[in-house]
PDB file of C-alpha atoms and ligand atoms in Angstrom:
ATOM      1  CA  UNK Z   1     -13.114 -11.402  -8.759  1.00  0.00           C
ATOM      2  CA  UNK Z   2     -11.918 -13.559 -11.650  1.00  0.00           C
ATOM      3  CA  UNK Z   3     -11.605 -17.008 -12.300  1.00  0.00           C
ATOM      4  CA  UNK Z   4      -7.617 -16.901 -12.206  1.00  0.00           C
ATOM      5  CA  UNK Z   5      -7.878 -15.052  -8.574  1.00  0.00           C
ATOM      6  CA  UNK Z   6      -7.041 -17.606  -5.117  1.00  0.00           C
ATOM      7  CA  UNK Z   7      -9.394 -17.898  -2.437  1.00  0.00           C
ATOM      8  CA  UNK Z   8      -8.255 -15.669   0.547  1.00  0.00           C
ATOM      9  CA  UNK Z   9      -6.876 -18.327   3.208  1.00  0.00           C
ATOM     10  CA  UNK Z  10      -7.978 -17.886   6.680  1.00  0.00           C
ATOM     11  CA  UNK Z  11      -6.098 -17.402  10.042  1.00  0.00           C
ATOM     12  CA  UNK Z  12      -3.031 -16.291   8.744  1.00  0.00           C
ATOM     13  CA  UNK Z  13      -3.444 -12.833  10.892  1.00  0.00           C
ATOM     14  CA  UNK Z  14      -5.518 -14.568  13.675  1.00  0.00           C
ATOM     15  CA  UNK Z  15      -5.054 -12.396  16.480  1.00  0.00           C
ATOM     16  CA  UNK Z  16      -3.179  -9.815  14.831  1.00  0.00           C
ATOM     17  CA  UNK Z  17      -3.689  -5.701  14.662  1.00  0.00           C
ATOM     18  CA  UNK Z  18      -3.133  -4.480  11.302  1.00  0.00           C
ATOM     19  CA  UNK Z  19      -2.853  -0.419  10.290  1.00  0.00           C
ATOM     20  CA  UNK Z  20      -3.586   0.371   6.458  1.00  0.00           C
ATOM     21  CA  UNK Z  21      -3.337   3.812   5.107  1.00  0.00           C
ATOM     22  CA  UNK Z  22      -5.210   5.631   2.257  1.00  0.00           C
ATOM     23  CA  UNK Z  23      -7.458   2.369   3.615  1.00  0.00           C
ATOM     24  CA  UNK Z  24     -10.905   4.362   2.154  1.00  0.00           C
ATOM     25  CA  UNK Z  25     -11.645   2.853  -0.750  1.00  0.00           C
ATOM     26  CA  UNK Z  26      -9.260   0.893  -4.046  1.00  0.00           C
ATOM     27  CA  UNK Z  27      -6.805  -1.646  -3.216  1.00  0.00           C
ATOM     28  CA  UNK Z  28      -6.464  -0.263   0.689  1.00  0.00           C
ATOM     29  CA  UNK Z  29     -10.276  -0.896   0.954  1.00  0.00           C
ATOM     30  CA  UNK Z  30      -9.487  -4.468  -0.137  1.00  0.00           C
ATOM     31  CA  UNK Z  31      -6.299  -5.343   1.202  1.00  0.00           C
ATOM     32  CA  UNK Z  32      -8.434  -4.365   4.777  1.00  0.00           C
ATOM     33  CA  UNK Z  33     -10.938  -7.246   3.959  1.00  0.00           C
ATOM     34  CA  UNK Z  34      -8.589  -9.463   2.663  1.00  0.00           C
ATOM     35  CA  UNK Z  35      -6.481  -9.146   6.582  1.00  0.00           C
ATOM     36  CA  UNK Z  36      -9.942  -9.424   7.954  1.00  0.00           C
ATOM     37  CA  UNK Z  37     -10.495 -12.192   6.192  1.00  0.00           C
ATOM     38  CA  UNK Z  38      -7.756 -13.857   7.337  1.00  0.00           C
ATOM     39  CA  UNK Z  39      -8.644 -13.166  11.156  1.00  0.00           C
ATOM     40  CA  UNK Z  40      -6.769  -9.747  11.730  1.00  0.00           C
ATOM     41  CA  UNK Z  41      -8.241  -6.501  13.802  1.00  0.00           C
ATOM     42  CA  UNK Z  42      -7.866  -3.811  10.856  1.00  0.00           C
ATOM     43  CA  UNK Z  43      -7.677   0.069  12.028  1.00  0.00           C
ATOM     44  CA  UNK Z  44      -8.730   1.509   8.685  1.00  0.00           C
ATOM     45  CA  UNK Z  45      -7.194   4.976   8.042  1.00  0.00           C
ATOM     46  CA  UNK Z  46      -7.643   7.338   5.406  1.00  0.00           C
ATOM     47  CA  UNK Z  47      -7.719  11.473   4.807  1.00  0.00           C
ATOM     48  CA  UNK Z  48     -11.261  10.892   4.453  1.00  0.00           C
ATOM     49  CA  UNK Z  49     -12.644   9.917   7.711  1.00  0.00           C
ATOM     50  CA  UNK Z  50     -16.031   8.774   6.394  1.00  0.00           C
ATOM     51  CA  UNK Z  51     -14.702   6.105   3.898  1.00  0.00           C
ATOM     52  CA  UNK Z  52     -12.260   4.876   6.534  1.00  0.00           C
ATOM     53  CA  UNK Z  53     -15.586   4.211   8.700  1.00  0.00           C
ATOM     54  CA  UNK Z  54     -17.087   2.843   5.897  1.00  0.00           C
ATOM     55  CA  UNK Z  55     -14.837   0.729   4.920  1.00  0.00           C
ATOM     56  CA  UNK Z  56     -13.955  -0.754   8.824  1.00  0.00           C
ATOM     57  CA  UNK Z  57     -17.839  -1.225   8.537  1.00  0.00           C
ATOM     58  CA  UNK Z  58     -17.910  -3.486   5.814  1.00  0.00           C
ATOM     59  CA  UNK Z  59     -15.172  -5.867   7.221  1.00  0.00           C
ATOM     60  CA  UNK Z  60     -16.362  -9.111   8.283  1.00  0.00           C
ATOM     61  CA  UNK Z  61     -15.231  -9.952  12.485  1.00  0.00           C
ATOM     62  CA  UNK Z  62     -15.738  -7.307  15.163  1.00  0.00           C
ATOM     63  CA  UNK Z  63     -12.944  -4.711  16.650  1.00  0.00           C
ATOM     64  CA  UNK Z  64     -12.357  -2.931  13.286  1.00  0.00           C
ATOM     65  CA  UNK Z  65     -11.976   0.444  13.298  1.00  0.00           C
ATOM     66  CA  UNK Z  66     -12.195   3.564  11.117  1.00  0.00           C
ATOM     67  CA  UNK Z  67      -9.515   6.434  12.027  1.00  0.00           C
ATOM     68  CA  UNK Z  68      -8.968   9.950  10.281  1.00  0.00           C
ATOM     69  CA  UNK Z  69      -4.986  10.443   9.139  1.00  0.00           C
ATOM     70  CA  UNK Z  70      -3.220  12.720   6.906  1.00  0.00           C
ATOM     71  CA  UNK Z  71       0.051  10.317   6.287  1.00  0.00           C
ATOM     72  CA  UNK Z  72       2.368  14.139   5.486  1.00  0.00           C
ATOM     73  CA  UNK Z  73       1.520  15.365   8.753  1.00  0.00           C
ATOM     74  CA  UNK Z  74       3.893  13.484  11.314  1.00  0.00           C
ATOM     75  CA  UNK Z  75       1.493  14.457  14.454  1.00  0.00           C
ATOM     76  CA  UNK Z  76      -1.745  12.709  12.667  1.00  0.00           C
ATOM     77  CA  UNK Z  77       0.955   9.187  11.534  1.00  0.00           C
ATOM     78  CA  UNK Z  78       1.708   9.557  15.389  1.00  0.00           C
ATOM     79  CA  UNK Z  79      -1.845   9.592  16.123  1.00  0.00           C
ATOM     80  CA  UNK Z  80      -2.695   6.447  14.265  1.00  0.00           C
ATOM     81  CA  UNK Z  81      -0.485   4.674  15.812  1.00  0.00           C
ATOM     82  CA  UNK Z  82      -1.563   5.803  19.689  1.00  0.00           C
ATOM     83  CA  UNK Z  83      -5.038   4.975  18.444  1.00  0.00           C
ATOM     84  CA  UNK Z  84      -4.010   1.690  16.811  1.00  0.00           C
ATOM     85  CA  UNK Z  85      -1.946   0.458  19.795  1.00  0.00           C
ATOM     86  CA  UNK Z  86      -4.743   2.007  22.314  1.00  0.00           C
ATOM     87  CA  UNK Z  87      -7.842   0.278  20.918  1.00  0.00           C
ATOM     88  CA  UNK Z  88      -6.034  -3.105  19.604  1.00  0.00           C
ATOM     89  CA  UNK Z  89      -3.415  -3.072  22.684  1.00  0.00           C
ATOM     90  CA  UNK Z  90      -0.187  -3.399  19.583  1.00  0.00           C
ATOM     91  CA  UNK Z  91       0.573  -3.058  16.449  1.00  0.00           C
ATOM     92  CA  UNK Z  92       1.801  -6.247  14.626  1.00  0.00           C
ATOM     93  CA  UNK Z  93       1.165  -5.061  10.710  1.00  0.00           C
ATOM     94  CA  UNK Z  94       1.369  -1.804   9.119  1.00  0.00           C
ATOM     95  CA  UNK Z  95       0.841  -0.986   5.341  1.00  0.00           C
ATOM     96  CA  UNK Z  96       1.932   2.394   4.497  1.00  0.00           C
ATOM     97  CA  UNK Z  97      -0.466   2.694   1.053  1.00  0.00           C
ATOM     98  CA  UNK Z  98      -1.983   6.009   0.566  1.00  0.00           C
ATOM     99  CA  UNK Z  99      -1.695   7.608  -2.509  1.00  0.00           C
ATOM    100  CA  UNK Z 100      -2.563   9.998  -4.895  1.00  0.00           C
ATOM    101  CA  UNK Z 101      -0.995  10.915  -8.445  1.00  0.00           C
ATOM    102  CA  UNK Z 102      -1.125  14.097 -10.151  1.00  0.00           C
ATOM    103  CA  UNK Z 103      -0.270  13.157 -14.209  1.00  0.00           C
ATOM    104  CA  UNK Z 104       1.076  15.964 -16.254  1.00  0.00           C
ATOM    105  CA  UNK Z 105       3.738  16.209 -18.640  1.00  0.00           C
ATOM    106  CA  UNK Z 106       7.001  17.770 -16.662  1.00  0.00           C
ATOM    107  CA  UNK Z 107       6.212  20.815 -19.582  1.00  0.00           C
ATOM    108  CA  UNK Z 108       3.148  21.266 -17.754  1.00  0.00           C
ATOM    109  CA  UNK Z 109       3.743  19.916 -14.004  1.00  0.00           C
ATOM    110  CA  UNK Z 110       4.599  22.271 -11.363  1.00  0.00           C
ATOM    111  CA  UNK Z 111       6.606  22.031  -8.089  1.00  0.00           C
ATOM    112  CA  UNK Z 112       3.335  21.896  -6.406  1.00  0.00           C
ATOM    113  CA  UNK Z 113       2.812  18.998  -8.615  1.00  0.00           C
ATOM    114  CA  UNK Z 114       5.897  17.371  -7.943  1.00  0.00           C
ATOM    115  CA  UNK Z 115       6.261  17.656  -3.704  1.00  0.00           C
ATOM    116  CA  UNK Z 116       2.389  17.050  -3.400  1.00  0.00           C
ATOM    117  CA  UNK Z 117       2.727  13.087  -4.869  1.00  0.00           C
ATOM    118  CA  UNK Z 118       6.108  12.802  -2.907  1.00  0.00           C
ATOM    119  CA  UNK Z 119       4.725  13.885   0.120  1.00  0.00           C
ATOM    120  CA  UNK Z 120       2.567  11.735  -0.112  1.00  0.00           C
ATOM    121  CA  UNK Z 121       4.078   8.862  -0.901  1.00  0.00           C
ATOM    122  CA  UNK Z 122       7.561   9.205   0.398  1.00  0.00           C
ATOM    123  CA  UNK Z 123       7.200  11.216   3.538  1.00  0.00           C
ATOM    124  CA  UNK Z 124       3.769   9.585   4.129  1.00  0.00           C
ATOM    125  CA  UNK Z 125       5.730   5.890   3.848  1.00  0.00           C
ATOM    126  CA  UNK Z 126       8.628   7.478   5.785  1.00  0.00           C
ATOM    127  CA  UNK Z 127       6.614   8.862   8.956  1.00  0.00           C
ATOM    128  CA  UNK Z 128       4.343   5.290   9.155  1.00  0.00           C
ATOM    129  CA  UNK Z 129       7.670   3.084   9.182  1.00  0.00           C
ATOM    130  CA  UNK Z 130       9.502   5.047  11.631  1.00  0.00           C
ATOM    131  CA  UNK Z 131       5.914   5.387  13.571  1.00  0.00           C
ATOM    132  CA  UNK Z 132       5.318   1.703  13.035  1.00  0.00           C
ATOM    133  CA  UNK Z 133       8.717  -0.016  13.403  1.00  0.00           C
ATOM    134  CA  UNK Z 134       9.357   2.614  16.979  1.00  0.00           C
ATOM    135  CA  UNK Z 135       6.293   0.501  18.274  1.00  0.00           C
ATOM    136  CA  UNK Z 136       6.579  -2.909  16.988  1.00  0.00           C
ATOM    137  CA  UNK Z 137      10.335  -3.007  18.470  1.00  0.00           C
ATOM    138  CA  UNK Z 138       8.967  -2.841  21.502  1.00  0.00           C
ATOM    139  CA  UNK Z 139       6.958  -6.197  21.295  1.00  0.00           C
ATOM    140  CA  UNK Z 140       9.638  -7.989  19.610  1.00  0.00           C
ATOM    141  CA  UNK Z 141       8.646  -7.476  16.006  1.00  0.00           C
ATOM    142  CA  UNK Z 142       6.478  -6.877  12.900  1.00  0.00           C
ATOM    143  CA  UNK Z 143       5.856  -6.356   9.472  1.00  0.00           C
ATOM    144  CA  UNK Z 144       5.509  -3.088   7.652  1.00  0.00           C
ATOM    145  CA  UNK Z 145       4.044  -3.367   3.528  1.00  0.00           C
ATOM    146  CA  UNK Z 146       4.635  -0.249   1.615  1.00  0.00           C
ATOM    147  CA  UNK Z 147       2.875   0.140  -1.603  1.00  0.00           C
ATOM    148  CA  UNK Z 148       5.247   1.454  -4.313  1.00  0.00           C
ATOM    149  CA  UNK Z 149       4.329   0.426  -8.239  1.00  0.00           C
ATOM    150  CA  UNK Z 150       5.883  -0.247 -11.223  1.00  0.00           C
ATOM    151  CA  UNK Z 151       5.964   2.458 -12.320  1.00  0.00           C
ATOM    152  CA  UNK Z 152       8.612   3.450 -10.103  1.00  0.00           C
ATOM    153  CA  UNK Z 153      11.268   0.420 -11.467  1.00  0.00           C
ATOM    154  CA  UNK Z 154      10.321   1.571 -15.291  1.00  0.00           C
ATOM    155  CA  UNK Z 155       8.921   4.681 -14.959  1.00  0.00           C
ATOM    156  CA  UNK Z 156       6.105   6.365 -16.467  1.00  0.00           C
ATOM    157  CA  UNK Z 157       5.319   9.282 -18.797  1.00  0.00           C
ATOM    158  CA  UNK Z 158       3.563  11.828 -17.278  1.00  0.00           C
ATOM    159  CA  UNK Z 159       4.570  10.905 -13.964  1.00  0.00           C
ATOM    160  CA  UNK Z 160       7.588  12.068 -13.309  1.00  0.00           C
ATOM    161  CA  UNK Z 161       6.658  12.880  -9.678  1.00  0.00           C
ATOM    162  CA  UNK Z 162       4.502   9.242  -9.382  1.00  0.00           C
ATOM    163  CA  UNK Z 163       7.443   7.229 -10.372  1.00  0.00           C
ATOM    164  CA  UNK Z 164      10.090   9.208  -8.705  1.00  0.00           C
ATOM    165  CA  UNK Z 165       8.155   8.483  -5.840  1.00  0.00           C
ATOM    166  CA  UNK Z 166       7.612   5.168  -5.828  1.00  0.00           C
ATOM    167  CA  UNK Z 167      11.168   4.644  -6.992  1.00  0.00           C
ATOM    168  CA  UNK Z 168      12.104   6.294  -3.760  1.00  0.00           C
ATOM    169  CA  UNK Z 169      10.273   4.065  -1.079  1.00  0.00           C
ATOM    170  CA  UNK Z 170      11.912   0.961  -2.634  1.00  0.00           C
ATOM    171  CA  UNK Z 171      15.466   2.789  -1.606  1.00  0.00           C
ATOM    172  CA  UNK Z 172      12.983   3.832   1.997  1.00  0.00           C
ATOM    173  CA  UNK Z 173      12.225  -0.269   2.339  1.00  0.00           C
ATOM    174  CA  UNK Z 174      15.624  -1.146   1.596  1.00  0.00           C
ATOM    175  CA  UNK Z 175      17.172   1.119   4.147  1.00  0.00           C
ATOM    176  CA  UNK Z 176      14.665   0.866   6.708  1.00  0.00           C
ATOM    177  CA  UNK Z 177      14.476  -2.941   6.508  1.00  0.00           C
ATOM    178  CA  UNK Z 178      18.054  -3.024   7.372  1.00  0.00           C
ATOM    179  CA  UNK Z 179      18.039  -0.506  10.672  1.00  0.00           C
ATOM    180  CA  UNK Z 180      15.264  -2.301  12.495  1.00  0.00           C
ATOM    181  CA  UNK Z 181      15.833  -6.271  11.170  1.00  0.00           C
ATOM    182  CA  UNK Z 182      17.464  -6.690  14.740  1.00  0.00           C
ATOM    183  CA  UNK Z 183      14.670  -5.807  16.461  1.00  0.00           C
ATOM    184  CA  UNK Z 184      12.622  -8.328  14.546  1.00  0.00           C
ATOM    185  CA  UNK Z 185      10.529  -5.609  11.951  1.00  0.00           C
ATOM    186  CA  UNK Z 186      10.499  -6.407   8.381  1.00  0.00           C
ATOM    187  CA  UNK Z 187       9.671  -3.956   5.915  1.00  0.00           C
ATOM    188  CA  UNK Z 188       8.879  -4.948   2.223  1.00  0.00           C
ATOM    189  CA  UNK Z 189       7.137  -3.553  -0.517  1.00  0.00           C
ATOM    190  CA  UNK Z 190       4.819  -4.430  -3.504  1.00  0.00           C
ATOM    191  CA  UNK Z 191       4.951  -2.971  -7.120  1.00  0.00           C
ATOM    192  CA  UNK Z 192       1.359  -3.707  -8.640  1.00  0.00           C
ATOM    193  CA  UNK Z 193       1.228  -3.046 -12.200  1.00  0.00           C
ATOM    194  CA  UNK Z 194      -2.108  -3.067 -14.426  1.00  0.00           C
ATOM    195  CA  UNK Z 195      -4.586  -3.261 -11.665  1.00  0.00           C
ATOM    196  CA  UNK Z 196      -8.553  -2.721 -12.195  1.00  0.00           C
ATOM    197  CA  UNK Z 197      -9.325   0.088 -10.548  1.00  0.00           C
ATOM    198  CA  UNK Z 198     -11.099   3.394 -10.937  1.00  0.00           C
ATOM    199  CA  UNK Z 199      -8.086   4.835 -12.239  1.00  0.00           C
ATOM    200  CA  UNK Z 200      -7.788   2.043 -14.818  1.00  0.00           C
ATOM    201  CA  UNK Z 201     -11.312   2.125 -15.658  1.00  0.00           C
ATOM    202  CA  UNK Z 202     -10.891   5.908 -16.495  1.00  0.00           C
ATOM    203  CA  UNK Z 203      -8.455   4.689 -19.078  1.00  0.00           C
ATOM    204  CA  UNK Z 204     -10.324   5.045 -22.931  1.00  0.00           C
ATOM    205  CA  UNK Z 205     -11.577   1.265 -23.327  1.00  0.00           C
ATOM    206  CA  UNK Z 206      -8.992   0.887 -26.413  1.00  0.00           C
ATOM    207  CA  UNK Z 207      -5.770   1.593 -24.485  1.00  0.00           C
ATOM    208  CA  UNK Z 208      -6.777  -0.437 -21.275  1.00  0.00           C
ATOM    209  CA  UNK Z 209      -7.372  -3.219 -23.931  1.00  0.00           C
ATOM    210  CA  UNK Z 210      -3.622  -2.576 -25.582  1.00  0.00           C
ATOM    211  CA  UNK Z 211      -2.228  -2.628 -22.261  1.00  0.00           C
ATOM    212  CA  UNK Z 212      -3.828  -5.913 -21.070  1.00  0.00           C
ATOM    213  CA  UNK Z 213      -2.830  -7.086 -24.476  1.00  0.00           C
ATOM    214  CA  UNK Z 214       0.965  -7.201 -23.031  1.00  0.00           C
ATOM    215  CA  UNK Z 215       0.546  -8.815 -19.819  1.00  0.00           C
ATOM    216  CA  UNK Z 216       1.755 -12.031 -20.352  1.00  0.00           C
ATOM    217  CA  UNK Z 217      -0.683 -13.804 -17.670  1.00  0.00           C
ATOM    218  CA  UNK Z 218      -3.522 -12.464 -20.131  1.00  0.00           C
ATOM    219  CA  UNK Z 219      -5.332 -10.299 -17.921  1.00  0.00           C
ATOM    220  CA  UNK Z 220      -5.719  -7.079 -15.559  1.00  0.00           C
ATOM    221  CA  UNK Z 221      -4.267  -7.941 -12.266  1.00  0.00           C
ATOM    222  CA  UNK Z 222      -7.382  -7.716  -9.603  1.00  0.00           C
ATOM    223  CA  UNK Z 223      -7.038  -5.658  -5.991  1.00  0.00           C
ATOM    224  CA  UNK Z 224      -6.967  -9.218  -4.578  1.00  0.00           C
ATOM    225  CA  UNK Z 225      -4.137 -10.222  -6.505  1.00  0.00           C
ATOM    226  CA  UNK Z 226      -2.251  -7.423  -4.241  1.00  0.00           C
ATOM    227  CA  UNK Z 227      -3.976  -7.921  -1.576  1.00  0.00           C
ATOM    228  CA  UNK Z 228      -2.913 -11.709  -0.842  1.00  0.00           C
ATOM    229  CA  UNK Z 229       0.660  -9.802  -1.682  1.00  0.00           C
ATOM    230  CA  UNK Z 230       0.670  -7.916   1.237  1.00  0.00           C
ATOM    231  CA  UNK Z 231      -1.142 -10.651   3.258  1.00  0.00           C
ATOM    232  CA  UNK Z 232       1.490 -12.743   2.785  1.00  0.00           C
ATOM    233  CA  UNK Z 233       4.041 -10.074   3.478  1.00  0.00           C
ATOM    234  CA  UNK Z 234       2.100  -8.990   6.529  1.00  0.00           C
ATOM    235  CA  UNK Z 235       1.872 -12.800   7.890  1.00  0.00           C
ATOM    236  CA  UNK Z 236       4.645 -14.980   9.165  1.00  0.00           C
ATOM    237  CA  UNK Z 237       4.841 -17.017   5.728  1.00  0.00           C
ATOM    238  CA  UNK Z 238       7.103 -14.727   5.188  1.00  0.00           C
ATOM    239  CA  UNK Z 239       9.262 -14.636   8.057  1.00  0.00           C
ATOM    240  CA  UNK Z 240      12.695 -14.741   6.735  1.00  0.00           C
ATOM    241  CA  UNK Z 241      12.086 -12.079   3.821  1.00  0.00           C
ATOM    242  CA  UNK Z 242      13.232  -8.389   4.526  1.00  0.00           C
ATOM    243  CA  UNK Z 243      13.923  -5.761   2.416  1.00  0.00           C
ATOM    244  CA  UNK Z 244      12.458  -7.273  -0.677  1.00  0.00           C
ATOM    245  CA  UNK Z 245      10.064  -6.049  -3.779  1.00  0.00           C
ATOM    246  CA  UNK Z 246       7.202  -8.105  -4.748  1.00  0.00           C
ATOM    247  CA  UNK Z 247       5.742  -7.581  -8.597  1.00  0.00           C
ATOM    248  CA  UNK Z 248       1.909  -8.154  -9.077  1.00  0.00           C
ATOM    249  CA  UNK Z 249       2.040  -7.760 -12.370  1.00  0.00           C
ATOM    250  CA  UNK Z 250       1.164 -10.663 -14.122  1.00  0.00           C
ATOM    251  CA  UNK Z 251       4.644 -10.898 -15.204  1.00  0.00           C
ATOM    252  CA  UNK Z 252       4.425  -7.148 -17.161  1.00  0.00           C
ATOM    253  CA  UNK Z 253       7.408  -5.871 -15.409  1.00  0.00           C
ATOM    254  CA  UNK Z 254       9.677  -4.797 -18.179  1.00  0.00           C
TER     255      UNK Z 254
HETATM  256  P1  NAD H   1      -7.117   5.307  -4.547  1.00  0.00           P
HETATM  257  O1  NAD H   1      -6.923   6.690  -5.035  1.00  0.00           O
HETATM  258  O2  NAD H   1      -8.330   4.561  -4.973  1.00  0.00           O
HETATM  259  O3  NAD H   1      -7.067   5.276  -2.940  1.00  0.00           O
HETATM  260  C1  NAD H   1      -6.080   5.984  -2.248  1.00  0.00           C
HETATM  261  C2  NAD H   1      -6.603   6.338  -0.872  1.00  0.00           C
HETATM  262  O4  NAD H   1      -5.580   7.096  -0.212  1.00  0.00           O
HETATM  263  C3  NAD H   1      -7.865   7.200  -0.897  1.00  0.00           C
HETATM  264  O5  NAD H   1      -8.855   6.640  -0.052  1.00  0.00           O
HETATM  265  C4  NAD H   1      -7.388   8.559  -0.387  1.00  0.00           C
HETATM  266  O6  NAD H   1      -8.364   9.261   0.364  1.00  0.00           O
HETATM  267  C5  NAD H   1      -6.212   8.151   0.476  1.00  0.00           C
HETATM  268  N1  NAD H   1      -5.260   9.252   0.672  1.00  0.00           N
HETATM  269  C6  NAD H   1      -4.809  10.152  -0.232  1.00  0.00           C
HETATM  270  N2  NAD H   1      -3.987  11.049   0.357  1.00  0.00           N
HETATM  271  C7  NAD H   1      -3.911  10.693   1.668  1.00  0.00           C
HETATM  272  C8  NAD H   1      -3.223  11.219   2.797  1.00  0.00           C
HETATM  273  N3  NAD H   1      -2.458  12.335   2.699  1.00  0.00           N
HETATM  274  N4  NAD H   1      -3.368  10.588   3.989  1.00  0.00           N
HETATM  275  C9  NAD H   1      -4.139   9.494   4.100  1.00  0.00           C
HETATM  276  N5  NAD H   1      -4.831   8.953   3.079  1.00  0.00           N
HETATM  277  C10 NAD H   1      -4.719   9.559   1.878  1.00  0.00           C
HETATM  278  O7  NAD H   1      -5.756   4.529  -4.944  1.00  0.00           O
HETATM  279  P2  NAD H   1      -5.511   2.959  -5.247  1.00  0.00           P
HETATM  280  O8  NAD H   1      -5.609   2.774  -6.705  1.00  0.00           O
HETATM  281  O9  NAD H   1      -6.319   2.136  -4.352  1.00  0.00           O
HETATM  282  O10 NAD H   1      -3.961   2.845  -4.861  1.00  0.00           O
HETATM  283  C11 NAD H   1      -3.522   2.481  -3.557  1.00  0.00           C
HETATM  284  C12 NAD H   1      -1.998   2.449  -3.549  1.00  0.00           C
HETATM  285  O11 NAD H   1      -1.527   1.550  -4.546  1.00  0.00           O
HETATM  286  C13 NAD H   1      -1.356   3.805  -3.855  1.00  0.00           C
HETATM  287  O12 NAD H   1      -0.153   3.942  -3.125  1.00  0.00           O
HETATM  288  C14 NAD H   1      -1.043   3.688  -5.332  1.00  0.00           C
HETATM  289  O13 NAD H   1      -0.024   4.552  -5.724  1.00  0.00           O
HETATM  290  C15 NAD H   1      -0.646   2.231  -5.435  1.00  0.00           C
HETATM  291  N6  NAD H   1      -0.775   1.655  -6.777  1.00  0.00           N
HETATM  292  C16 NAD H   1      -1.977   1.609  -7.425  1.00  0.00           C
HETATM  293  C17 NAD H   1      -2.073   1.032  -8.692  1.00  0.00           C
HETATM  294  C18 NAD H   1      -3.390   0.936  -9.410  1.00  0.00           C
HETATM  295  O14 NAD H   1      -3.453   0.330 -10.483  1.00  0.00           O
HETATM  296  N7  NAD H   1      -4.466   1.483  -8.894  1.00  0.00           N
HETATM  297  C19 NAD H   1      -0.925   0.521  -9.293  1.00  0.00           C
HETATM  298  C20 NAD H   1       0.290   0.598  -8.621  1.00  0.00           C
HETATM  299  C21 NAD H   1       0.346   1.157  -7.352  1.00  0.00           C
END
């Protein structure tokens, strides 16, 4: 981490079962040991069944566990959350943050290109919110964390399906937060921007140093920085907050 990042309080999610998606590796892998951290039971998921493992592995507590889903097929979300509710006996937290992008110019992207990342990300959120909130009703409540980005409140060139997506499970959060607030679910979501990652490590080292150049907290945000989003989102700290957008951005949001 860096010097500017917070210490990860614990107990916030004692006794709690959290789901994360696309939970393999990035800022999924993280945000799992950031919940663990904080005393939850994390049921890792990702596409890639290995990295889930690995990942519940690495997690500091016992009763963590690593779980194969595809978030676009609605029988594998379903799955996850028989599995999660099975092995952790309820769901309290779910964070609906796989992902994938597929950058081209719209010139060059093709449909395949463009329903690929919204599956994804839009049909993926929408299947683990109605999955998640159909449980969590029926203990009295919850919080579900989707992962959009900024990209999807400025929007992006060369990601015309990216931000279209991520501008669509803001409208998702918004709508679904108010169907199920009765029933004591809260659904939120966080728009990272400049985050250090593989994908931002890929970037050529002159344009990642451009970028961090307008960030007006002076630096690249870390996967902490959203983790301790979404752990706040996830815990009762936020109990009276529904249907909100969080920037991590270190104030680069324009
Ligand atoms: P990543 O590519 O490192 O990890 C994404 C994970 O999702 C992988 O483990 C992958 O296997 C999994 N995944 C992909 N398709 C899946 C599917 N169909 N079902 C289940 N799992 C699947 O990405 P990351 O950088 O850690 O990003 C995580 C989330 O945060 C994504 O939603 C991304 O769009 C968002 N985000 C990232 C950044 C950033 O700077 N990295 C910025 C803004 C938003």
């Amino acid at each position: 981490g860096t010097e500017a990042e917070a210490q990860t309080p614990p107990g916030l999610l004692t006794a709690k079962t959290v789901v994360i998606t696309g939970a393999g590796r990035g800022i999924g892998r993280d945000m799992a040991r950031a919940m663990a951290l904080s005393g939850a039971t994390v049921v890792v998921a990702d596409v890639d069944l290995g990295s889930a493992q690995e990942t519940a592995g690495l997690l500091p507590g016992t009763g963590h566990l690593g779980v194969a889903c595809d978030v676009t097929s609605e029988e594998s979300v379903s799955a996850l959350a028989d599995a999660a509710t099975e092995a952790a006996g309820g769901i309290d937290v779910w964070v609906n943050n796989a992902g994938i992008t597929r950058d081209r110019v719209m010139r060059k992207m093709s449909v395949e290109d463009f329903t690929a990342v919204l599956q994804v990300h839009v049909l993926g959120a929408w299947l683990g919110t109605r999955a998640a909130s159909a449980r969590m009703r029926e203990r009295g409540g919850g919080s579900i964390v989707n992962m959009s980005s900024i990209s999807g409140k400025v929007g992006n060139p060369g990601q015309t399906n990216y931000s279209a997506a991520k501008a669509g499970i803001v409208g998702l959060t918004k709508a679904a937060a108010k169907e199920v607030a009765r029933h004591g679910v809260r659904v939120n979501a966080i728009q990272p921007g400049l985050i250090d990652t593989d994908m931002t490590r890929a970037m050529p080292p002159d344009v990642l140093q451009e970028k961090i150049g307008e960030v007006p907290l002076g630096r690249i945000g870390t996967v902490r920085d959203v983790a301790h989003a979404a752990l706040f989102l996830a815990s009762d700290l936020s109990a009276y907050i529904t249907g909100t957008v969080i920037e991590v951005s270190g104030g680069r949001h324009i």
